[in-house]
Amino acid sequence: MPGIIGRKVGMTSVYSVEGKATPCTVIEAGPCVVTQVKTNDRDGYDAIQLGFGERKEKNTPGALKGHFKKANTTPKKELVEFDGFEQDLKAGEVINADLFAEGDLVNISGTSKGKGFQGVVKRHGFAGSERTHGQQSMSRAPGSIGMASTPSRVFKGKKMAGQTGNKRVTIENLEVIKVLGDKNILVVKGSIPGAKGSTVIIEK
Amino acid sequence: MDLIKEVQNEFSTAQETPAFGAGDTIAVSYKIKEGEKERIQQFTGVVLQRRGSGTTETFTIRKMSGGIGVERIFPVTSPFIEEIKVLKNGAVRRARIFYFRERTGKAARIKEKRRF
């Protein structure tokens, strides 16, 4: 799907036409530079590779330096592949936030905020159990995790405690409320994964 | 943060609101929608606090209604607010006067700010 790379700026709220306050997220989307055009003949699949964000020359590996030089751009921080662009793009061309229009529904992917090793109540929304009536150190415990001698194992995928957050999350069908093309700002309804300043991928 | 301000400016309805803060007595006229009809209602009371910034800024206002305290929170930039009138400037020492909730009767008076 055609898309763009962006940076989460933060959240605010705006008033809709009826006067309702709507929570929304501000994204700095683009400018993205086409760093490589992949074709079926050469690479086995069609794709457009976009670059976003500046990176210092001295912090760029030599191989990547050559890659960016080929596309005639400065070194970029993030590289992501997209497909399905309508127009024919060449390396070095710039894609801006006006790829999207107001009212579009977009999918946004990012890395969610890391919450460390968490128990089942926070991680999976288990109810926990009561704290009184003779309960002892069981109030946030998961309870039974399976049966006895049949099957005498714990089923795969059983919801248990573990690392929470800090993984790739996609939120689908977020409405684009506003596009400020000249400033490359995208305003979408609702929240998106990640902390302020984190990189997000916006797809149509 | 600057980009957020730019977005807020883009959406701002640019209402003129008088300067008011905690301790002030104000009258808020706000529109109420009942089906198709729209009418204006007033809420007069003491401002307990202002919080937030930009389009998300809100204020809390408290009044006594038949011996029962009633509080309402309004967004400062809400398009439903028709008018805000400052009736009294109160002299209080803090920005958030939550202690005012525990005061009743004679203790629930706020000195008026002297203006020279």
PDB file of N, CA, C and O in Angstrom, chain B residues 15-84:
ATOM      1  N   GLN B  15     -11.917  32.982  19.931  1.00  0.00           N
ATOM      2  CA  GLN B  15     -12.909  33.679  20.740  1.00  0.00           C
ATOM      3  C   GLN B  15     -12.202  34.618  21.704  1.00  0.00           C
ATOM      4  O   GLN B  15     -11.143  34.301  22.219  1.00  0.00           O
ATOM      5  N   GLU B  16     -12.820  35.743  21.957  1.00  0.00           N
ATOM      6  CA  GLU B  16     -12.278  36.656  22.950  1.00  0.00           C
ATOM      7  C   GLU B  16     -12.859  36.280  24.304  1.00  0.00           C
ATOM      8  O   GLU B  16     -14.069  36.324  24.510  1.00  0.00           O
ATOM      9  N   THR B  17     -12.010  35.850  25.224  1.00  0.00           N
ATOM     10  CA  THR B  17     -12.500  35.574  26.566  1.00  0.00           C
ATOM     11  C   THR B  17     -11.834  36.548  27.526  1.00  0.00           C
ATOM     12  O   THR B  17     -10.642  36.827  27.404  1.00  0.00           O
ATOM     13  N   PRO B  18     -12.600  37.076  28.496  1.00  0.00           N
ATOM     14  CA  PRO B  18     -11.993  37.977  29.461  1.00  0.00           C
ATOM     15  C   PRO B  18     -11.020  37.218  30.357  1.00  0.00           C
ATOM     16  O   PRO B  18     -11.140  36.005  30.518  1.00  0.00           O
ATOM     17  N   ALA B  19     -10.059  37.946  30.933  1.00  0.00           N
ATOM     18  CA  ALA B  19      -9.093  37.311  31.823  1.00  0.00           C
ATOM     19  C   ALA B  19      -9.774  36.977  33.138  1.00  0.00           C
ATOM     20  O   ALA B  19     -10.411  37.830  33.745  1.00  0.00           O
ATOM     21  N   PHE B  20      -9.704  35.729  33.556  1.00  0.00           N
ATOM     22  CA  PHE B  20     -10.236  35.338  34.861  1.00  0.00           C
ATOM     23  C   PHE B  20      -9.414  34.181  35.385  1.00  0.00           C
ATOM     24  O   PHE B  20      -8.721  33.504  34.624  1.00  0.00           O
ATOM     25  N   GLY B  21      -9.466  33.987  36.692  1.00  0.00           N
ATOM     26  CA  GLY B  21      -8.694  32.915  37.300  1.00  0.00           C
ATOM     27  C   GLY B  21      -9.385  32.408  38.545  1.00  0.00           C
ATOM     28  O   GLY B  21     -10.545  32.751  38.803  1.00  0.00           O
ATOM     29  N   ALA B  22      -8.672  31.585  39.305  1.00  0.00           N
ATOM     30  CA  ALA B  22      -9.249  30.982  40.507  1.00  0.00           C
ATOM     31  C   ALA B  22      -9.706  32.069  41.469  1.00  0.00           C
ATOM     32  O   ALA B  22      -9.032  33.083  41.652  1.00  0.00           O
ATOM     33  N   GLY B  23     -10.876  31.865  42.069  1.00  0.00           N
ATOM     34  CA  GLY B  23     -11.397  32.813  43.035  1.00  0.00           C
ATOM     35  C   GLY B  23     -12.358  33.812  42.449  1.00  0.00           C
ATOM     36  O   GLY B  23     -13.134  34.429  43.178  1.00  0.00           O
ATOM     37  N   ASP B  24     -12.317  33.984  41.135  1.00  0.00           N
ATOM     38  CA  ASP B  24     -13.229  34.932  40.493  1.00  0.00           C
ATOM     39  C   ASP B  24     -14.630  34.335  40.403  1.00  0.00           C
ATOM     40  O   ASP B  24     -14.800  33.132  40.227  1.00  0.00           O
ATOM     41  N   THR B  25     -15.619  35.212  40.519  1.00  0.00           N
ATOM     42  CA  THR B  25     -16.995  34.784  40.281  1.00  0.00           C
ATOM     43  C   THR B  25     -17.356  35.165  38.854  1.00  0.00           C
ATOM     44  O   THR B  25     -17.243  36.334  38.468  1.00  0.00           O
ATOM     45  N   ILE B  26     -17.778  34.170  38.051  1.00  0.00           N
ATOM     46  CA  ILE B  26     -18.079  34.451  36.649  1.00  0.00           C
ATOM     47  C   ILE B  26     -19.433  33.850  36.281  1.00  0.00           C
ATOM     48  O   ILE B  26     -19.941  32.962  36.961  1.00  0.00           O
ATOM     49  N   ALA B  27     -19.993  34.390  35.221  1.00  0.00           N
ATOM     50  CA  ALA B  27     -21.246  33.864  34.684  1.00  0.00           C
ATOM     51  C   ALA B  27     -20.964  33.372  33.274  1.00  0.00           C
ATOM     52  O   ALA B  27     -20.511  34.136  32.422  1.00  0.00           O
ATOM     53  N   VAL B  28     -21.213  32.083  33.033  1.00  0.00           N
ATOM     54  CA  VAL B  28     -20.976  31.488  31.723  1.00  0.00           C
ATOM     55  C   VAL B  28     -22.320  31.264  31.036  1.00  0.00           C
ATOM     56  O   VAL B  28     -23.201  30.596  31.578  1.00  0.00           O
ATOM     57  N   SER B  29     -22.491  31.865  29.869  1.00  0.00           N
ATOM     58  CA  SER B  29     -23.677  31.574  29.058  1.00  0.00           C
ATOM     59  C   SER B  29     -23.276  30.565  28.017  1.00  0.00           C
ATOM     60  O   SER B  29     -22.367  30.820  27.236  1.00  0.00           O
ATOM     61  N   TYR B  30     -23.936  29.405  28.044  1.00  0.00           N
ATOM     62  CA  TYR B  30     -23.561  28.377  27.083  1.00  0.00           C
ATOM     63  C   TYR B  30     -24.787  27.832  26.384  1.00  0.00           C
ATOM     64  O   TYR B  30     -25.880  27.796  26.927  1.00  0.00           O
ATOM     65  N   LYS B  31     -24.559  27.417  25.149  1.00  0.00           N
ATOM     66  CA  LYS B  31     -25.665  26.924  24.314  1.00  0.00           C
ATOM     67  C   LYS B  31     -25.969  25.470  24.657  1.00  0.00           C
ATOM     68  O   LYS B  31     -25.072  24.659  24.868  1.00  0.00           O
ATOM     69  N   ILE B  32     -27.260  25.177  24.700  1.00  0.00           N
ATOM     70  CA  ILE B  32     -27.703  23.799  24.930  1.00  0.00           C
ATOM     71  C   ILE B  32     -28.540  23.377  23.743  1.00  0.00           C
ATOM     72  O   ILE B  32     -29.417  24.111  23.304  1.00  0.00           O
ATOM     73  N   LYS B  33     -28.241  22.190  23.211  1.00  0.00           N
ATOM     74  CA  LYS B  33     -29.017  21.692  22.076  1.00  0.00           C
ATOM     75  C   LYS B  33     -30.055  20.719  22.580  1.00  0.00           C
ATOM     76  O   LYS B  33     -29.736  19.747  23.271  1.00  0.00           O
ATOM     77  N   GLU B  34     -31.311  20.980  22.269  1.00  0.00           N
ATOM     78  CA  GLU B  34     -32.371  20.040  22.629  1.00  0.00           C
ATOM     79  C   GLU B  34     -33.047  19.638  21.338  1.00  0.00           C
ATOM     80  O   GLU B  34     -33.906  20.345  20.835  1.00  0.00           O
ATOM     81  N   GLY B  35     -32.627  18.519  20.807  1.00  0.00           N
ATOM     82  CA  GLY B  35     -33.150  18.114  19.499  1.00  0.00           C
ATOM     83  C   GLY B  35     -32.718  19.120  18.448  1.00  0.00           C
ATOM     84  O   GLY B  35     -31.534  19.272  18.192  1.00  0.00           O
ATOM     85  N   GLU B  36     -33.675  19.800  17.874  1.00  0.00           N
ATOM     86  CA  GLU B  36     -33.376  20.781  16.841  1.00  0.00           C
ATOM     87  C   GLU B  36     -33.098  22.147  17.452  1.00  0.00           C
ATOM     88  O   GLU B  36     -32.340  22.936  16.913  1.00  0.00           O
ATOM     89  N   LYS B  37     -33.760  22.383  18.596  1.00  0.00           N
ATOM     90  CA  LYS B  37     -33.717  23.740  19.160  1.00  0.00           C
ATOM     91  C   LYS B  37     -32.433  23.996  19.916  1.00  0.00           C
ATOM     92  O   LYS B  37     -31.824  23.095  20.484  1.00  0.00           O
ATOM     93  N   GLU B  38     -32.033  25.244  19.937  1.00  0.00           N
ATOM     94  CA  GLU B  38     -30.873  25.657  20.708  1.00  0.00           C
ATOM     95  C   GLU B  38     -31.293  26.739  21.678  1.00  0.00           C
ATOM     96  O   GLU B  38     -32.022  27.644  21.306  1.00  0.00           O
ATOM     97  N   ARG B  39     -30.867  26.613  22.937  1.00  0.00           N
ATOM     98  CA  ARG B  39     -31.155  27.707  23.860  1.00  0.00           C
ATOM     99  C   ARG B  39     -29.932  27.971  24.715  1.00  0.00           C
ATOM    100  O   ARG B  39     -28.984  27.174  24.752  1.00  0.00           O
ATOM    101  N   ILE B  40     -29.986  29.100  25.386  1.00  0.00           N
ATOM    102  CA  ILE B  40     -28.818  29.531  26.145  1.00  0.00           C
ATOM    103  C   ILE B  40     -29.109  29.418  27.633  1.00  0.00           C
ATOM    104  O   ILE B  40     -30.177  29.806  28.102  1.00  0.00           O
ATOM    105  N   GLN B  41     -28.156  28.799  28.361  1.00  0.00           N
ATOM    106  CA  GLN B  41     -28.323  28.653  29.786  1.00  0.00           C
ATOM    107  C   GLN B  41     -27.149  29.318  30.499  1.00  0.00           C
ATOM    108  O   GLN B  41     -26.075  29.439  29.937  1.00  0.00           O
ATOM    109  N   GLN B  42     -27.407  29.753  31.715  1.00  0.00           N
ATOM    110  CA  GLN B  42     -26.337  30.428  32.455  1.00  0.00           C
ATOM    111  C   GLN B  42     -25.869  29.579  33.616  1.00  0.00           C
ATOM    112  O   GLN B  42     -26.651  28.856  34.215  1.00  0.00           O
ATOM    113  N   PHE B  43     -24.604  29.661  33.906  1.00  0.00           N
ATOM    114  CA  PHE B  43     -24.035  28.996  35.082  1.00  0.00           C
ATOM    115  C   PHE B  43     -23.166  30.024  35.790  1.00  0.00           C
ATOM    116  O   PHE B  43     -22.172  30.487  35.240  1.00  0.00           O
ATOM    117  N   THR B  44     -23.551  30.407  36.973  1.00  0.00           N
ATOM    118  CA  THR B  44     -22.804  31.429  37.710  1.00  0.00           C
ATOM    119  C   THR B  44     -22.166  30.785  38.927  1.00  0.00           C
ATOM    120  O   THR B  44     -22.848  30.072  39.680  1.00  0.00           O
ATOM    121  N   GLY B  45     -20.898  31.024  39.128  1.00  0.00           N
ATOM    122  CA  GLY B  45     -20.227  30.434  40.272  1.00  0.00           C
ATOM    123  C   GLY B  45     -18.789  30.900  40.385  1.00  0.00           C
ATOM    124  O   GLY B  45     -18.342  31.797  39.671  1.00  0.00           O
ATOM    125  N   VAL B  46     -18.077  30.243  41.303  1.00  0.00           N
ATOM    126  CA  VAL B  46     -16.692  30.606  41.591  1.00  0.00           C
ATOM    127  C   VAL B  46     -15.758  29.687  40.812  1.00  0.00           C
ATOM    128  O   VAL B  46     -15.973  28.472  40.764  1.00  0.00           O
ATOM    129  N   VAL B  47     -14.748  30.272  40.193  1.00  0.00           N
ATOM    130  CA  VAL B  47     -13.772  29.475  39.448  1.00  0.00           C
ATOM    131  C   VAL B  47     -12.825  28.807  40.435  1.00  0.00           C
ATOM    132  O   VAL B  47     -12.223  29.469  41.278  1.00  0.00           O
ATOM    133  N   LEU B  48     -12.729  27.471  40.361  1.00  0.00           N
ATOM    134  CA  LEU B  48     -11.822  26.750  41.258  1.00  0.00           C
ATOM    135  C   LEU B  48     -10.432  26.635  40.658  1.00  0.00           C
ATOM    136  O   LEU B  48      -9.434  26.679  41.366  1.00  0.00           O
ATOM    137  N   GLN B  49     -10.376  26.435  39.352  1.00  0.00           N
ATOM    138  CA  GLN B  49      -9.057  26.290  38.725  1.00  0.00           C
ATOM    139  C   GLN B  49      -9.161  26.478  37.228  1.00  0.00           C
ATOM    140  O   GLN B  49     -10.238  26.355  36.648  1.00  0.00           O
ATOM    141  N   ARG B  50      -8.031  26.797  36.625  1.00  0.00           N
ATOM    142  CA  ARG B  50      -7.854  26.726  35.174  1.00  0.00           C
ATOM    143  C   ARG B  50      -6.723  25.760  34.939  1.00  0.00           C
ATOM    144  O   ARG B  50      -5.714  25.797  35.647  1.00  0.00           O
ATOM    145  N   ARG B  51      -6.877  24.847  33.984  1.00  0.00           N
ATOM    146  CA  ARG B  51      -5.781  23.907  33.728  1.00  0.00           C
ATOM    147  C   ARG B  51      -5.635  23.647  32.235  1.00  0.00           C
ATOM    148  O   ARG B  51      -6.568  23.831  31.458  1.00  0.00           O
ATOM    149  N   GLY B  52      -4.443  23.199  31.850  1.00  0.00           N
ATOM    150  CA  GLY B  52      -4.173  22.905  30.446  1.00  0.00           C
ATOM    151  C   GLY B  52      -3.771  24.149  29.697  1.00  0.00           C
ATOM    152  O   GLY B  52      -3.674  25.246  30.250  1.00  0.00           O
ATOM    153  N   SER B  53      -3.514  23.978  28.396  1.00  0.00           N
ATOM    154  CA  SER B  53      -3.106  25.114  27.576  1.00  0.00           C
ATOM    155  C   SER B  53      -3.645  24.910  26.174  1.00  0.00           C
ATOM    156  O   SER B  53      -3.990  23.804  25.784  1.00  0.00           O
ATOM    157  N   GLY B  54      -3.714  26.001  25.434  1.00  0.00           N
ATOM    158  CA  GLY B  54      -4.166  25.915  24.045  1.00  0.00           C
ATOM    159  C   GLY B  54      -5.622  25.525  23.959  1.00  0.00           C
ATOM    160  O   GLY B  54      -6.446  25.924  24.781  1.00  0.00           O
ATOM    161  N   THR B  55      -5.954  24.675  22.987  1.00  0.00           N
ATOM    162  CA  THR B  55      -7.355  24.300  22.806  1.00  0.00           C
ATOM    163  C   THR B  55      -7.834  23.350  23.888  1.00  0.00           C
ATOM    164  O   THR B  55      -9.032  23.148  24.041  1.00  0.00           O
ATOM    165  N   THR B  56      -6.916  22.744  24.641  1.00  0.00           N
ATOM    166  CA  THR B  56      -7.342  21.786  25.661  1.00  0.00           C
ATOM    167  C   THR B  56      -7.504  22.442  27.030  1.00  0.00           C
ATOM    168  O   THR B  56      -7.726  21.756  28.013  1.00  0.00           O
ATOM    169  N   GLU B  57      -7.372  23.773  27.091  1.00  0.00           N
ATOM    170  CA  GLU B  57      -7.477  24.445  28.388  1.00  0.00           C
ATOM    171  C   GLU B  57      -8.923  24.406  28.896  1.00  0.00           C
ATOM    172  O   GLU B  57      -9.855  24.659  28.144  1.00  0.00           O
ATOM    173  N   THR B  58      -9.088  24.064  30.172  1.00  0.00           N
ATOM    174  CA  THR B  58     -10.425  24.014  30.759  1.00  0.00           C
ATOM    175  C   THR B  58     -10.457  24.803  32.061  1.00  0.00           C
ATOM    176  O   THR B  58      -9.414  25.102  32.640  1.00  0.00           O
ATOM    177  N   PHE B  59     -11.665  25.152  32.516  1.00  0.00           N
ATOM    178  CA  PHE B  59     -11.799  25.725  33.854  1.00  0.00           C
ATOM    179  C   PHE B  59     -12.934  25.038  34.599  1.00  0.00           C
ATOM    180  O   PHE B  59     -13.884  24.554  33.995  1.00  0.00           O
ATOM    181  N   THR B  60     -12.775  24.967  35.927  1.00  0.00           N
ATOM    182  CA  THR B  60     -13.794  24.354  36.781  1.00  0.00           C
ATOM    183  C   THR B  60     -14.511  25.466  37.528  1.00  0.00           C
ATOM    184  O   THR B  60     -13.878  26.375  38.060  1.00  0.00           O
ATOM    185  N   ILE B  61     -15.826  25.391  37.534  1.00  0.00           N
ATOM    186  CA  ILE B  61     -16.604  26.443  38.176  1.00  0.00           C
ATOM    187  C   ILE B  61     -17.616  25.784  39.114  1.00  0.00           C
ATOM    188  O   ILE B  61     -18.183  24.749  38.800  1.00  0.00           O
ATOM    189  N   ARG B  62     -17.776  26.349  40.323  1.00  0.00           N
ATOM    190  CA  ARG B  62     -18.593  25.725  41.372  1.00  0.00           C
ATOM    191  C   ARG B  62     -19.644  26.701  41.863  1.00  0.00           C
ATOM    192  O   ARG B  62     -19.371  27.873  42.055  1.00  0.00           O
ATOM    193  N   LYS B  63     -20.855  26.181  42.043  1.00  0.00           N
ATOM    194  CA  LYS B  63     -21.892  27.008  42.656  1.00  0.00           C
ATOM    195  C   LYS B  63     -22.664  26.152  43.647  1.00  0.00           C
ATOM    196  O   LYS B  63     -22.610  24.918  43.590  1.00  0.00           O
ATOM    197  N   MET B  64     -23.373  26.825  44.568  1.00  0.00           N
ATOM    198  CA  MET B  64     -24.241  26.115  45.499  1.00  0.00           C
ATOM    199  C   MET B  64     -25.654  26.195  44.951  1.00  0.00           C
ATOM    200  O   MET B  64     -26.160  27.284  44.668  1.00  0.00           O
ATOM    201  N   SER B  65     -26.263  25.030  44.772  1.00  0.00           N
ATOM    202  CA  SER B  65     -27.615  25.002  44.243  1.00  0.00           C
ATOM    203  C   SER B  65     -28.511  24.283  45.238  1.00  0.00           C
ATOM    204  O   SER B  65     -28.449  23.063  45.365  1.00  0.00           O
ATOM    205  N   GLY B  66     -29.283  25.063  45.980  1.00  0.00           N
ATOM    206  CA  GLY B  66     -30.150  24.480  46.996  1.00  0.00           C
ATOM    207  C   GLY B  66     -29.384  23.726  48.059  1.00  0.00           C
ATOM    208  O   GLY B  66     -29.780  22.655  48.483  1.00  0.00           O
ATOM    209  N   GLY B  67     -28.251  24.278  48.470  1.00  0.00           N
ATOM    210  CA  GLY B  67     -27.459  23.664  49.524  1.00  0.00           C
ATOM    211  C   GLY B  67     -26.554  22.546  49.045  1.00  0.00           C
ATOM    212  O   GLY B  67     -25.813  21.955  49.810  1.00  0.00           O
ATOM    213  N   ILE B  68     -26.617  22.238  47.761  1.00  0.00           N
ATOM    214  CA  ILE B  68     -25.762  21.178  47.216  1.00  0.00           C
ATOM    215  C   ILE B  68     -24.768  21.816  46.255  1.00  0.00           C
ATOM    216  O   ILE B  68     -25.148  22.638  45.411  1.00  0.00           O
ATOM    217  N   GLY B  69     -23.513  21.443  46.415  1.00  0.00           N
ATOM    218  CA  GLY B  69     -22.483  21.993  45.535  1.00  0.00           C
ATOM    219  C   GLY B  69     -22.562  21.373  44.156  1.00  0.00           C
ATOM    220  O   GLY B  69     -22.684  20.167  44.011  1.00  0.00           O
ATOM    221  N   VAL B  70     -22.515  22.215  43.119  1.00  0.00           N
ATOM    222  CA  VAL B  70     -22.527  21.731  41.737  1.00  0.00           C
ATOM    223  C   VAL B  70     -21.296  22.283  41.042  1.00  0.00           C
ATOM    224  O   VAL B  70     -21.015  23.468  41.106  1.00  0.00           O
ATOM    225  N   GLU B  71     -20.554  21.371  40.391  1.00  0.00           N
ATOM    226  CA  GLU B  71     -19.363  21.824  39.666  1.00  0.00           C
ATOM    227  C   GLU B  71     -19.491  21.481  38.204  1.00  0.00           C
ATOM    228  O   GLU B  71     -20.030  20.435  37.845  1.00  0.00           O
ATOM    229  N   ARG B  72     -19.015  22.366  37.356  1.00  0.00           N
ATOM    230  CA  ARG B  72     -18.986  22.082  35.918  1.00  0.00           C
ATOM    231  C   ARG B  72     -17.623  22.422  35.370  1.00  0.00           C
ATOM    232  O   ARG B  72     -16.985  23.372  35.810  1.00  0.00           O
ATOM    233  N   ILE B  73     -17.190  21.617  34.404  1.00  0.00           N
ATOM    234  CA  ILE B  73     -15.907  21.872  33.747  1.00  0.00           C
ATOM    235  C   ILE B  73     -16.186  22.282  32.314  1.00  0.00           C
ATOM    236  O   ILE B  73     -16.895  21.575  31.589  1.00  0.00           O
ATOM    237  N   PHE B  74     -15.697  23.434  31.903  1.00  0.00           N
ATOM    238  CA  PHE B  74     -15.867  23.910  30.531  1.00  0.00           C
ATOM    239  C   PHE B  74     -14.506  24.016  29.861  1.00  0.00           C
ATOM    240  O   PHE B  74     -13.547  24.469  30.488  1.00  0.00           O
ATOM    241  N   PRO B  75     -14.404  23.648  28.566  1.00  0.00           N
ATOM    242  CA  PRO B  75     -13.209  24.025  27.815  1.00  0.00           C
ATOM    243  C   PRO B  75     -13.264  25.530  27.548  1.00  0.00           C
ATOM    244  O   PRO B  75     -14.327  26.064  27.230  1.00  0.00           O
ATOM    245  N   VAL B  76     -12.136  26.205  27.703  1.00  0.00           N
ATOM    246  CA  VAL B  76     -12.117  27.665  27.532  1.00  0.00           C
ATOM    247  C   VAL B  76     -12.499  28.040  26.102  1.00  0.00           C
ATOM    248  O   VAL B  76     -13.195  29.021  25.863  1.00  0.00           O
ATOM    249  N   THR B  77     -12.043  27.221  25.133  1.00  0.00           N
ATOM    250  CA  THR B  77     -12.276  27.580  23.735  1.00  0.00           C
ATOM    251  C   THR B  77     -13.498  26.891  23.140  1.00  0.00           C
ATOM    252  O   THR B  77     -13.659  26.866  21.925  1.00  0.00           O
ATOM    253  N   SER B  78     -14.360  26.334  23.995  1.00  0.00           N
ATOM    254  CA  SER B  78     -15.518  25.597  23.481  1.00  0.00           C
ATOM    255  C   SER B  78     -16.425  26.480  22.631  1.00  0.00           C
ATOM    256  O   SER B  78     -16.767  27.602  23.021  1.00  0.00           O
ATOM    257  N   PRO B  79     -16.849  26.012  21.461  1.00  0.00           N
ATOM    258  CA  PRO B  79     -17.748  26.802  20.626  1.00  0.00           C
ATOM    259  C   PRO B  79     -19.156  26.900  21.215  1.00  0.00           C
ATOM    260  O   PRO B  79     -19.959  27.694  20.744  1.00  0.00           O
ATOM    261  N   PHE B  80     -19.439  26.107  22.253  1.00  0.00           N
ATOM    262  CA  PHE B  80     -20.763  26.166  22.871  1.00  0.00           C
ATOM    263  C   PHE B  80     -20.871  27.330  23.852  1.00  0.00           C
ATOM    264  O   PHE B  80     -21.955  27.670  24.287  1.00  0.00           O
ATOM    265  N   ILE B  81     -19.724  27.903  24.232  1.00  0.00           N
ATOM    266  CA  ILE B  81     -19.767  29.028  25.168  1.00  0.00           C
ATOM    267  C   ILE B  81     -20.115  30.290  24.398  1.00  0.00           C
ATOM    268  O   ILE B  81     -19.439  30.660  23.430  1.00  0.00           O
ATOM    269  N   GLU B  82     -21.202  30.929  24.826  1.00  0.00           N
ATOM    270  CA  GLU B  82     -21.663  32.141  24.156  1.00  0.00           C
ATOM    271  C   GLU B  82     -20.926  33.352  24.716  1.00  0.00           C
ATOM    272  O   GLU B  82     -20.440  34.192  23.973  1.00  0.00           O
ATOM    273  N   GLU B  83     -20.864  33.414  26.047  1.00  0.00           N
ATOM    274  CA  GLU B  83     -20.261  34.588  26.672  1.00  0.00           C
ATOM    275  C   GLU B  83     -19.775  34.239  28.067  1.00  0.00           C
ATOM    276  O   GLU B  83     -20.380  33.425  28.768  1.00  0.00           O
ATOM    277  N   ILE B  84     -18.674  34.857  28.478  1.00  0.00           N
ATOM    278  CA  ILE B  84     -18.200  34.731  29.852  1.00  0.00           C
ATOM    279  C   ILE B  84     -18.150  36.135  30.446  1.00  0.00           C
ATOM    280  O   ILE B  84     -17.542  37.035  29.863  1.00  0.00           O
TER     281      ILE B  84
END
